[in-house]
Short mmCIF file of C-alpha atoms and ligand atoms in Angstrom, two decimals:
data_model
loop_
_atom_site.label_atom_id
_atom_site.label_comp_id
_atom_site.label_asym_id
_atom_site.label_seq_id
_atom_site.Cartn_x
_atom_site.Cartn_y
_atom_site.Cartn_z
CA MET F 1 166.32 135.59 193.71
CA GLN F 2 166.01 132.92 192.09
CA LYS F 3 162.23 131.77 193.33
CA ARG F 4 161.55 135.50 192.66
CA GLU F 5 162.21 135.54 189.26
CA SER F 6 160.20 132.37 188.74
CA VAL F 7 157.43 133.57 190.73
CA ASN F 8 157.46 137.07 187.96
CA GLN F 9 157.94 134.46 185.49
CA GLN F 10 154.69 132.24 186.27
CA PHE F 11 152.65 135.73 186.69
CA LEU F 12 154.46 137.20 183.49
CA GLY F 13 152.93 134.15 181.73
CA LEU F 14 149.62 134.03 183.54
CA LEU F 15 149.28 138.13 182.66
CA ASP F 16 150.11 137.13 179.16
CA SER F 17 147.50 134.05 178.70
CA VAL F 18 144.71 136.66 180.49
CA ALA F 19 145.80 139.00 177.74
CA ALA F 20 145.42 137.06 174.95
CA HIS F 21 142.34 135.52 175.95
CA LEU F 22 140.88 138.91 176.40
CA HIS F 23 142.34 139.73 172.53
CA SER F 24 140.62 136.69 171.10
CA LEU F 25 137.44 137.57 173.14
CA LYS F 26 137.61 140.87 171.32
CA GLU F 27 138.14 139.46 167.81
CA GLU F 28 134.98 137.09 168.16
CA GLY F 29 133.06 140.56 168.57
CA ALA F 30 133.11 140.74 172.49
CA SER F 31 132.71 144.64 173.73
CA SER F 32 132.58 143.74 177.27
CA ILE F 33 133.42 140.89 180.27
CA VAL F 34 132.30 140.88 183.82
CA ALA F 35 135.31 141.32 186.57
CA ASP F 36 135.80 141.35 189.75
CA PRO F 37 136.56 144.62 191.55
CA GLU F 38 139.30 143.28 193.12
CA THR F 39 140.92 141.43 189.91
CA VAL F 40 140.57 144.66 188.47
CA ARG F 41 142.77 146.99 191.37
CA ARG F 42 145.46 144.12 191.36
CA LEU F 43 145.71 143.91 188.16
CA GLY F 44 146.30 147.21 187.65
CA SER F 45 148.90 147.38 189.84
CA ALA F 46 150.95 144.90 187.96
CA PRO F 47 153.58 145.82 185.30
CA ILE F 48 152.09 146.84 182.34
CA MET F 49 152.42 143.94 179.02
CA PRO F 50 152.68 144.89 176.05
CA ALA F 51 149.71 144.04 173.60
CA PRO F 52 149.97 140.77 172.07
CA PRO F 53 150.99 140.72 168.46
CA PRO F 54 147.70 140.14 166.84
CA ARG F 55 147.01 136.24 166.09
CA LYS F 56 147.27 135.40 162.16
CA GLU F 57 144.03 134.32 160.73
CA PRO F 58 144.77 131.41 158.16
CA ALA F 59 144.15 132.09 154.62
CA ARG F 60 140.35 131.56 153.85
CA GLN F 61 138.79 129.60 151.15
CA GLN F 62 136.20 131.09 149.25
CA ASP F 63 132.58 129.99 150.03
CA HIS F 64 131.81 128.13 146.66
CA GLY F 65 130.83 125.08 148.64
CA GLY F 66 133.84 123.15 149.42
CA THR F 67 136.17 123.76 146.90
CA GLY F 68 138.78 126.33 145.76
CA GLY F 69 142.33 127.47 144.53
CA SER F 70 143.40 128.47 140.89
CA LEU F 71 141.76 126.56 137.48
CA LYS F 72 144.74 124.54 137.37
CA ASP F 73 143.79 123.35 141.60
CA ILE F 74 140.39 122.74 140.29
CA ALA F 75 141.28 120.09 137.95
CA ALA F 76 143.55 118.62 139.82
CA GLN F 77 140.95 118.26 142.74
CA VAL F 78 139.11 116.81 139.97
CA ALA F 79 141.36 114.87 138.89
CA GLY F 80 141.52 112.72 142.01
CA CYS F 81 137.47 113.04 142.73
CA THR F 82 135.73 110.83 143.99
CA LYS F 83 132.63 111.74 145.55
CA CYS F 84 130.02 110.23 143.12
CA PRO F 85 129.69 106.69 141.34
CA LEU F 86 130.71 108.34 138.01
CA HIS F 87 134.26 108.00 138.99
CA LYS F 88 134.25 104.52 138.62
CA THR F 89 133.41 104.02 134.88
CA ARG F 90 135.09 107.52 133.83
CA THR F 91 138.57 107.14 131.49
CA ARG F 92 139.76 110.62 131.84
CA THR F 93 138.04 113.51 133.75
CA VAL F 94 136.78 116.38 131.51
CA PRO F 95 137.32 119.67 134.17
CA GLY F 96 136.64 122.03 130.84
CA GLN F 97 139.14 124.01 128.95
CA GLY F 98 139.24 127.81 127.08
CA SER F 99 140.25 131.39 128.46
CA ALA F 100 140.90 132.33 131.44
CA THR F 101 139.51 135.50 131.18
CA PRO F 102 136.35 134.71 129.18
CA GLU F 103 133.65 136.93 128.14
CA ILE F 104 131.28 133.86 127.88
CA MET F 105 131.05 130.57 129.37
CA PHE F 106 129.29 127.41 127.80
CA ILE F 107 127.97 125.10 130.09
CA GLY F 108 126.66 121.44 128.81
CA GLU F 109 125.69 118.32 131.02
CA GLY F 110 128.51 116.13 130.99
CA PRO F 111 131.09 114.74 128.86
CA GLY F 112 130.65 111.98 125.88
CA TYR F 113 132.69 109.15 124.87
CA ASP F 114 134.85 111.52 122.82
CA GLU F 115 135.57 113.69 125.53
CA ASP F 116 135.98 110.72 127.87
CA GLN F 117 138.60 109.19 125.88
CA GLN F 118 140.72 112.95 125.42
CA GLY F 119 139.44 114.43 128.87
CA LEU F 120 137.96 117.29 126.68
CA ALA F 121 134.90 118.92 127.02
CA PHE F 122 133.01 119.40 123.40
CA VAL F 123 135.34 117.62 121.21
CA GLY F 124 133.15 115.15 119.78
CA ARG F 125 130.42 115.71 117.28
CA ALA F 126 128.19 117.96 119.09
CA GLY F 127 131.67 119.69 119.83
CA GLN F 128 132.38 120.51 116.44
CA LEU F 129 128.83 122.04 116.05
CA LEU F 130 129.47 124.32 119.44
CA THR F 131 132.60 125.03 117.44
CA LYS F 132 130.71 126.53 114.25
CA ILE F 133 128.23 128.30 116.39
CA ILE F 134 130.99 129.93 118.37
CA GLU F 135 133.26 130.89 114.98
CA ALA F 136 129.92 132.08 113.86
CA MET F 137 129.54 134.66 116.43
CA GLY F 138 133.02 135.87 115.70
CA LEU F 139 134.82 134.16 118.17
CA THR F 140 136.87 131.32 119.16
CA ARG F 141 137.22 128.31 121.31
CA ASP F 142 140.06 129.78 122.82
CA GLU F 143 138.47 133.21 123.86
CA VAL F 144 135.46 131.35 125.74
CA PHE F 145 135.67 128.23 128.42
CA ILE F 146 133.76 125.30 127.93
CA GLY F 147 132.85 122.78 130.62
CA ASN F 148 129.78 120.61 131.97
CA ILE F 149 127.84 120.76 134.98
CA VAL F 150 129.78 116.73 135.50
CA LYS F 151 132.66 116.29 135.08
CA CYS F 152 133.09 112.72 134.58
CA ARG F 153 131.20 110.85 131.51
CA PRO F 154 127.81 108.86 132.62
CA PRO F 155 127.53 105.52 131.48
CA GLU F 156 126.04 105.08 128.11
CA ASN F 157 125.96 108.76 127.69
CA ARG F 158 122.71 109.10 130.31
CA LYS F 159 121.50 112.28 131.92
CA PRO F 160 123.60 112.83 135.07
CA LEU F 161 121.59 112.09 137.96
CA PRO F 162 120.33 114.78 141.13
CA ASP F 163 123.08 113.53 143.42
CA GLU F 164 125.27 113.47 140.80
CA MET F 165 124.97 116.71 139.59
CA SER F 166 125.01 118.35 143.30
CA ALA F 167 128.25 116.25 144.29
CA CYS F 168 129.91 117.58 141.53
CA LEU F 169 128.69 121.16 141.32
CA PRO F 170 130.90 123.05 143.53
CA TYR F 171 133.83 122.54 141.09
CA LEU F 172 131.47 124.30 138.68
CA ARG F 173 130.92 127.46 141.26
CA ALA F 174 134.72 127.49 141.81
CA GLN F 175 135.41 127.90 138.00
CA ILE F 176 132.66 130.54 137.49
CA GLU F 177 134.06 132.26 140.98
CA GLN F 178 137.50 132.17 138.93
CA LEU F 179 136.79 133.15 135.43
CA LYS F 180 134.33 135.74 136.28
CA PRO F 181 132.36 135.57 132.76
CA LYS F 182 130.28 137.80 131.72
CA LEU F 183 127.52 135.81 130.51
CA ILE F 184 126.87 132.20 130.74
CA VAL F 185 125.42 130.05 127.83
CA ALA F 186 123.84 127.00 129.16
CA LEU F 187 122.99 124.10 126.63
CA GLY F 188 120.15 122.03 127.42
CA ALA F 189 117.53 121.77 130.19
CA THR F 190 120.23 119.71 132.35
CA ALA F 191 122.29 122.49 132.73
CA VAL F 192 119.84 124.81 133.50
CA GLN F 193 118.51 122.63 136.28
CA GLY F 194 122.30 121.61 137.48
CA LEU F 195 123.68 124.84 137.70
CA LEU F 196 120.84 126.59 139.61
CA GLN F 197 119.94 123.61 141.22
CA ILE F 198 115.61 123.66 140.10
CA GLU F 199 113.27 121.91 138.64
CA THR F 200 112.81 123.20 135.25
CA VAL F 201 110.43 122.94 132.43
CA GLY F 202 111.60 121.90 128.90
CA ILE F 203 114.13 123.86 127.35
CA THR F 204 111.78 124.36 124.56
CA LYS F 205 109.95 126.78 126.74
CA LEU F 206 112.82 127.97 128.97
CA ARG F 207 115.11 128.98 125.58
CA GLY F 208 116.22 132.19 124.77
CA GLN F 209 115.01 133.80 127.55
CA TRP F 210 117.35 135.72 129.91
CA MET F 211 117.95 134.12 133.59
CA SER F 212 120.48 134.72 136.03
CA TYR F 213 123.35 132.71 137.53
CA GLN F 214 124.60 134.92 141.07
CA GLY F 215 124.15 137.76 139.39
CA ILE F 216 125.62 136.70 135.87
CA ASP F 217 123.33 136.63 132.84
CA LEU F 218 122.55 133.14 131.63
CA MET F 219 121.36 132.13 128.46
CA PRO F 220 119.38 128.91 127.89
CA THR F 221 119.68 127.58 124.78
CA PHE F 222 119.32 124.00 122.80
CA HIS F 223 122.60 121.20 123.49
CA PRO F 224 124.25 121.11 120.37
CA ALA F 225 123.57 117.05 120.54
CA TYR F 226 119.91 117.98 120.17
CA LEU F 227 120.84 120.21 117.10
CA LEU F 228 122.31 117.44 115.43
CA ARG F 229 119.15 115.75 115.64
CA ASN F 230 117.07 118.20 115.18
CA PRO F 231 119.07 120.53 112.32
CA PRO F 232 115.77 123.23 112.23
CA ALA F 233 116.40 124.22 115.68
CA LYS F 234 119.49 125.83 114.81
CA ARG F 235 117.62 128.79 113.69
CA GLU F 236 116.44 129.06 117.13
CA VAL F 237 119.82 128.92 118.69
CA TRP F 238 121.30 131.46 116.43
CA GLU F 239 118.45 134.05 117.87
CA ASP F 240 119.71 133.00 120.99
CA MET F 241 123.72 134.01 120.24
CA LYS F 242 122.69 137.10 118.56
CA ALA F 243 120.92 138.14 122.10
CA VAL F 244 124.21 136.86 123.81
CA LEU F 245 126.51 139.22 121.59
CA ALA F 246 123.70 142.14 121.67
CA LYS F 247 124.27 142.09 125.37
CA LEU F 248 128.00 142.21 125.24
CA GLY F 249 127.15 145.15 122.61
CA LYS F 250 128.73 142.78 119.46
CA THR F 251 127.39 141.97 116.60
CA PRO F 252 128.27 138.54 114.75
CA PRO F 253 130.63 139.42 111.73
CA LYS F 254 128.87 139.55 108.14
CA ARG F 255 129.19 136.39 106.25
CA GLY F 256 131.17 136.16 103.46
FE1 SF4 U 301 133.96 113.67 141.38
FE2 SF4 U 301 132.19 115.42 139.34
FE3 SF4 U 301 133.15 113.31 138.91
FE4 SF4 U 301 131.65 112.52 140.24
S1 SF4 U 301 131.20 113.80 138.27
S2 SF4 U 301 133.13 111.71 140.63
S3 SF4 U 301 131.80 114.83 141.67
S4 SF4 U 301 134.49 114.94 139.57
#
């Protein structure tokens, strides 16, 4: 009697494995299998087993190039990142900050000295000018998101290298996916180049012309650091910001 039960157990176990295998084949897209008629006849006389429960798929990360999670998670990943040599010389990582539901996302090149010290994007002189631009648009820094292509300061404020930008880009992509901004303002040619992964012409030619990042309108304009060196270019940036506001159905507030 015990032997018969053991054989039954083995048979049921085998059938269970076959059923699970067929189930997984079906999930992988198989619509038919080749089977020996005699095997099918024998299986037909076997006790009917309940179908195995559907397998639980592990939650999939969204595909944005190798990172995932909430803004906090992304910042935590950035804080521990050693994917490019810039981690060796940074004081603090600068993931970016601002609204979690911004209409506009400003993206610059990389942190400078002040940003590296404070762990915040655009807080130095160029950042203060960016704040003025944002306020002239009738917004506050808390209503937009401000970040950079690379999250660690390049030594001597040099331009980030292509490999450094490529290594860091998944973080920015993940942020954009989370934030879902209506518009992106790319500050300087490096921001355009880093985000779109293209060779760009100079920002003088690019600025003011709408581009697109994964279906999101992108306005290239001058970097505020350039405006500090070349104040007359503020006028062109203001034209670009008016175009950004117009795209959102807004107009800048009247100056008192
Ligand atoms: Fe990582 Fe970006 Fe910093 Fe390089 S710049 S170490 S990729 S967080």
